[in-house]
Amino acid sequence: MPAERLLPSTEAEDLLKLTREIARDELAPIAAEHEEAGRFPREQFRLLGRSGLLGLPYPERWGGAALPYEVYLQVLEEIATAWMSVGVGLSVHTMSCYALAGHGTDEQRDRFLPDMLGGDLLGAYALSESHAGSDAAALSTRATRDGDDYVVNGTKAWITHGGAADFYTTMVRTADTGAKGISCLLVPAGTPGLSAAPPERKMGLTGSTTAQMRFEGARVAADRLLGAEGEGLRIALTSLNSGRLGIAACAVGLAQAALDEAVAYAKGRRQFGRAIIDFQGMEFLLADMAAAVESARATYLEAARRRDRGLPFVRQASIAKLVATDAAMKVTTDAVQVLGGAGFTRDFPVERYMREAKVPQIFEGTNQIQRVVIARELKSA
């Protein structure tokens, strides 16, 4: 039951058709197996790169498609509907490219961005630390200038694609001046002194590796500094504003998958001589699930359209992330209820969807932090 979409152009319609074909034929059939085995889908990211889906919102000069966020996010939603780990990975990769695309020099963009957008290089976004999650300005990973290099020491935590990425957009401390002492480095995976800890053992998104990244005297060329020293936190927070829209779209995709599974099951399951979808209690439950999915989709699209028009969208992005991820948690939980005992088994995907729905309420800023952002924006209006 594909989502009904009002797209801005025939080119966008063709792109969504291509995305649905890839999602149906290349992603959905192997998602459960990969998640069960905890196998990272690197080849699938290469496929997305060859198909032109890894650089949709970025300029054509460097291999992107220069498409509006309104379109990119709907592509992302379709991918997440088929396989949440790949959807989240695409969102993280897009966010990892933002610092270079938005704040790098043309020489840096010419050097790195084509391979990043083409799928040859997969990205990770390294901001969080064990003591600096919601309080990003408290990070302590330090980069000290030494000739033509920065020497980096510290540990980054909860890094999506940690140990599997080809580059890490990394926020480091270059001065002891609080939030103004943070800078951004584009760190290649093969840097001596950079290593990954064993992957975290997670309740969901098990096909997407998450790990600490350790910097032990890692030397990073100074020409990999993005923006000026001291601009790192501003770059990071700006990246997160758009990244929150990516997570909102992924959450809607996951909720759509759960709704589709619940409707199909309710049509086929019979009790007391009729399909359970014909009982009013089930009708109301499914109707509420559909309302949650469609309202969350409308919320992230409204924020995306504001972004595309150059309007302020910080508040709307936080609202979209909050609404969509809370909706995904409820819809996936209700899908398990629709399937009853079957929903609690691994014979059906809804138990996996329910496990996967939890972490979007946490990453790219917890939903409690989103409420802080929303309230702050209201106070300053």
mmCIF file of C-alpha atoms in Angstrom, residues 66-228:
data_model
loop_
_atom_site.group_PDB
_atom_site.id
_atom_site.type_symbol
_atom_site.label_atom_id
_atom_site.label_comp_id
_atom_site.label_asym_id
_atom_site.label_seq_id
_atom_site.Cartn_x
_atom_site.Cartn_y
_atom_site.Cartn_z
ATOM 1 C CA ALA A 66 20.346 19.528 -6.743
ATOM 2 C CA LEU A 67 16.900 18.332 -5.698
ATOM 3 C CA PRO A 68 14.783 20.037 -3.039
ATOM 4 C CA TYR A 69 14.645 18.506 0.422
ATOM 5 C CA GLU A 70 10.940 17.901 -0.119
ATOM 6 C CA VAL A 71 11.866 15.292 -2.740
ATOM 7 C CA TYR A 72 14.974 13.892 -1.045
ATOM 8 C CA LEU A 73 13.067 13.169 2.167
ATOM 9 C CA GLN A 74 10.349 11.262 0.337
ATOM 10 C CA VAL A 75 13.018 9.127 -1.317
ATOM 11 C CA LEU A 76 14.463 8.534 2.132
ATOM 12 C CA GLU A 77 11.058 7.544 3.483
ATOM 13 C CA GLU A 78 10.579 4.968 0.735
ATOM 14 C CA ILE A 79 13.960 3.399 1.505
ATOM 15 C CA ALA A 80 13.228 3.299 5.245
ATOM 16 C CA THR A 81 9.893 1.627 4.551
ATOM 17 C CA ALA A 82 11.816 -1.238 2.946
ATOM 18 C CA TRP A 83 14.807 -1.282 5.326
ATOM 19 C CA MET A 84 15.227 1.094 8.228
ATOM 20 C CA SER A 85 18.986 0.549 8.662
ATOM 21 C CA VAL A 86 19.616 1.655 5.078
ATOM 22 C CA GLY A 87 17.290 4.635 5.432
ATOM 23 C CA VAL A 88 19.024 5.796 8.600
ATOM 24 C CA GLY A 89 22.398 5.177 6.956
ATOM 25 C CA LEU A 90 21.457 7.332 3.983
ATOM 26 C CA SER A 91 20.305 10.097 6.317
ATOM 27 C CA VAL A 92 23.560 9.929 8.294
ATOM 28 C CA HIS A 93 25.650 9.920 5.125
ATOM 29 C CA THR A 94 23.794 12.962 3.794
ATOM 30 C CA MET A 95 24.370 14.771 7.084
ATOM 31 C CA SER A 96 28.051 13.752 7.045
ATOM 32 C CA CYS A 97 28.453 15.438 3.652
ATOM 33 C CA TYR A 98 26.802 18.663 4.806
ATOM 34 C CA ALA A 99 29.842 20.241 6.484
ATOM 35 C CA LEU A 100 31.977 19.851 3.347
ATOM 36 C CA ALA A 101 29.224 20.848 0.923
ATOM 37 C CA GLY A 102 28.172 23.864 2.979
ATOM 38 C CA HIS A 103 31.404 25.059 4.580
ATOM 39 C CA GLY A 104 34.315 23.599 2.616
ATOM 40 C CA THR A 105 36.319 25.448 -0.019
ATOM 41 C CA ASP A 106 35.815 24.701 -3.704
ATOM 42 C CA GLU A 107 39.200 22.965 -3.688
ATOM 43 C CA GLN A 108 38.054 20.711 -0.839
ATOM 44 C CA ARG A 109 34.735 20.028 -2.554
ATOM 45 C CA ASP A 110 36.430 19.213 -5.859
ATOM 46 C CA ARG A 111 38.801 16.855 -4.058
ATOM 47 C CA PHE A 112 36.417 14.911 -1.825
ATOM 48 C CA LEU A 113 32.757 15.478 -2.612
ATOM 49 C CA PRO A 114 32.344 13.568 -5.916
ATOM 50 C CA ASP A 115 33.370 10.240 -4.349
ATOM 51 C CA MET A 116 31.256 10.972 -1.252
ATOM 52 C CA LEU A 117 28.149 11.624 -3.328
ATOM 53 C CA GLY A 118 28.861 8.848 -5.820
ATOM 54 C CA GLY A 119 28.893 6.062 -3.260
ATOM 55 C CA ASP A 120 32.605 5.252 -3.284
ATOM 56 C CA LEU A 121 33.004 6.846 0.150
ATOM 57 C CA LEU A 122 30.457 6.244 2.914
ATOM 58 C CA GLY A 123 30.301 8.794 5.712
ATOM 59 C CA ALA A 124 29.849 8.971 9.469
ATOM 60 C CA TYR A 125 29.079 11.936 11.702
ATOM 61 C CA ALA A 126 31.229 12.090 14.836
ATOM 62 C CA LEU A 127 29.890 14.607 17.342
ATOM 63 C CA SER A 128 28.744 12.728 20.461
ATOM 64 C CA GLU A 129 30.967 11.584 23.288
ATOM 65 C CA SER A 130 30.140 9.500 26.345
ATOM 66 C CA HIS A 131 29.856 12.648 28.499
ATOM 67 C CA ALA A 132 28.753 15.010 25.727
ATOM 68 C CA GLY A 133 25.514 13.841 24.149
ATOM 69 C CA SER A 134 22.750 16.404 24.490
ATOM 70 C CA ASP A 135 25.398 18.853 25.792
ATOM 71 C CA ALA A 136 27.422 18.874 22.573
ATOM 72 C CA ALA A 137 29.464 21.919 23.631
ATOM 73 C CA ALA A 138 31.048 19.805 26.405
ATOM 74 C CA LEU A 139 32.975 17.589 23.986
ATOM 75 C CA SER A 140 36.626 17.023 24.861
ATOM 76 C CA THR A 141 38.213 15.212 21.891
ATOM 77 C CA ARG A 142 41.152 17.507 21.232
ATOM 78 C CA ALA A 143 42.972 18.482 18.048
ATOM 79 C CA THR A 144 46.319 20.219 18.520
ATOM 80 C CA ARG A 145 48.034 21.904 15.581
ATOM 81 C CA ASP A 146 51.455 20.480 14.778
ATOM 82 C CA GLY A 147 52.929 21.896 11.595
ATOM 83 C CA ASP A 148 50.783 20.895 8.657
ATOM 84 C CA ASP A 149 48.689 18.488 10.743
ATOM 85 C CA TYR A 150 46.286 18.324 13.639
ATOM 86 C CA VAL A 151 47.035 15.652 16.233
ATOM 87 C CA VAL A 152 43.734 14.300 17.548
ATOM 88 C CA ASN A 153 43.148 12.484 20.851
ATOM 89 C CA GLY A 154 39.850 11.394 22.391
ATOM 90 C CA THR A 155 36.906 9.065 21.909
ATOM 91 C CA LYS A 156 33.684 9.612 20.020
ATOM 92 C CA ALA A 157 30.615 7.609 21.032
ATOM 93 C CA TRP A 158 27.486 6.227 19.351
ATOM 94 C CA ILE A 159 28.869 6.694 15.844
ATOM 95 C CA THR A 160 26.590 5.277 13.158
ATOM 96 C CA HIS A 161 28.781 3.460 10.593
ATOM 97 C CA GLY A 162 31.606 3.467 13.158
ATOM 98 C CA GLY A 163 34.305 1.144 11.847
ATOM 99 C CA ALA A 164 32.549 0.766 8.475
ATOM 100 C CA ALA A 165 32.669 4.347 7.171
ATOM 101 C CA ASP A 166 35.295 5.715 4.799
ATOM 102 C CA PHE A 167 35.330 9.190 6.348
ATOM 103 C CA TYR A 168 34.285 10.802 9.623
ATOM 104 C CA THR A 169 33.001 14.373 9.836
ATOM 105 C CA THR A 170 34.432 14.975 13.290
ATOM 106 C CA MET A 171 33.915 17.767 15.802
ATOM 107 C CA VAL A 172 37.030 18.403 17.886
ATOM 108 C CA ARG A 173 38.183 20.886 20.483
ATOM 109 C CA THR A 174 40.891 23.237 19.223
ATOM 110 C CA ALA A 175 40.682 25.837 22.028
ATOM 111 C CA ASP A 176 39.521 26.012 25.643
ATOM 112 C CA THR A 177 36.813 28.564 24.920
ATOM 113 C CA GLY A 178 33.691 26.452 25.392
ATOM 114 C CA ALA A 179 31.337 26.330 22.446
ATOM 115 C CA LYS A 180 33.602 28.706 20.490
ATOM 116 C CA GLY A 181 36.565 26.354 20.766
ATOM 117 C CA ILE A 182 35.149 23.553 18.585
ATOM 118 C CA SER A 183 36.236 22.893 15.004
ATOM 119 C CA CYS A 184 35.328 20.425 12.262
ATOM 120 C CA LEU A 185 37.739 17.983 10.597
ATOM 121 C CA LEU A 186 37.111 15.629 7.688
ATOM 122 C CA VAL A 187 38.977 12.532 8.862
ATOM 123 C CA PRO A 188 39.694 9.603 6.485
ATOM 124 C CA ALA A 189 39.061 6.139 7.878
ATOM 125 C CA GLY A 190 42.593 4.948 7.230
ATOM 126 C CA THR A 191 44.191 7.601 9.437
ATOM 127 C CA PRO A 192 46.899 6.007 11.656
ATOM 128 C CA GLY A 193 45.824 6.276 15.278
ATOM 129 C CA LEU A 194 42.094 6.070 14.442
ATOM 130 C CA SER A 195 40.365 2.823 15.402
ATOM 131 C CA ALA A 196 36.901 1.503 16.138
ATOM 132 C CA ALA A 197 35.843 -0.177 19.350
ATOM 133 C CA PRO A 198 33.749 -3.363 19.118
ATOM 134 C CA PRO A 199 30.258 -2.542 17.800
ATOM 135 C CA GLU A 200 27.529 -1.786 20.322
ATOM 136 C CA ARG A 201 25.055 -4.607 20.996
ATOM 137 C CA LYS A 202 21.740 -2.938 20.188
ATOM 138 C CA MET A 203 18.070 -3.857 20.478
ATOM 139 C CA GLY A 204 17.350 -2.699 16.923
ATOM 140 C CA LEU A 205 18.977 -1.485 13.695
ATOM 141 C CA THR A 206 21.341 -4.415 14.093
ATOM 142 C CA GLY A 207 22.336 -4.253 10.436
ATOM 143 C CA SER A 208 23.688 -0.745 11.024
ATOM 144 C CA THR A 209 26.950 -0.799 12.930
ATOM 145 C CA THR A 210 27.345 1.655 15.817
ATOM 146 C CA ALA A 211 30.662 1.991 17.628
ATOM 147 C CA GLN A 212 32.992 4.261 19.539
ATOM 148 C CA MET A 213 35.802 5.784 17.481
ATOM 149 C CA ARG A 214 39.131 6.185 19.238
ATOM 150 C CA PHE A 215 41.666 8.854 18.301
ATOM 151 C CA GLU A 216 45.105 8.117 19.735
ATOM 152 C CA GLY A 217 47.621 10.575 18.326
ATOM 153 C CA ALA A 218 45.820 10.501 14.981
ATOM 154 C CA ARG A 219 47.405 12.948 12.541
ATOM 155 C CA VAL A 220 44.937 14.712 10.251
ATOM 156 C CA ALA A 221 46.146 17.080 7.545
ATOM 157 C CA ALA A 222 45.303 20.706 8.314
ATOM 158 C CA ASP A 223 43.793 21.096 4.832
ATOM 159 C CA ARG A 224 40.956 18.853 6.062
ATOM 160 C CA LEU A 225 39.693 21.579 8.398
ATOM 161 C CA LEU A 226 36.173 22.538 7.236
ATOM 162 C CA GLY A 227 35.383 26.181 7.820
ATOM 163 C CA ALA A 228 37.519 28.154 10.243
#
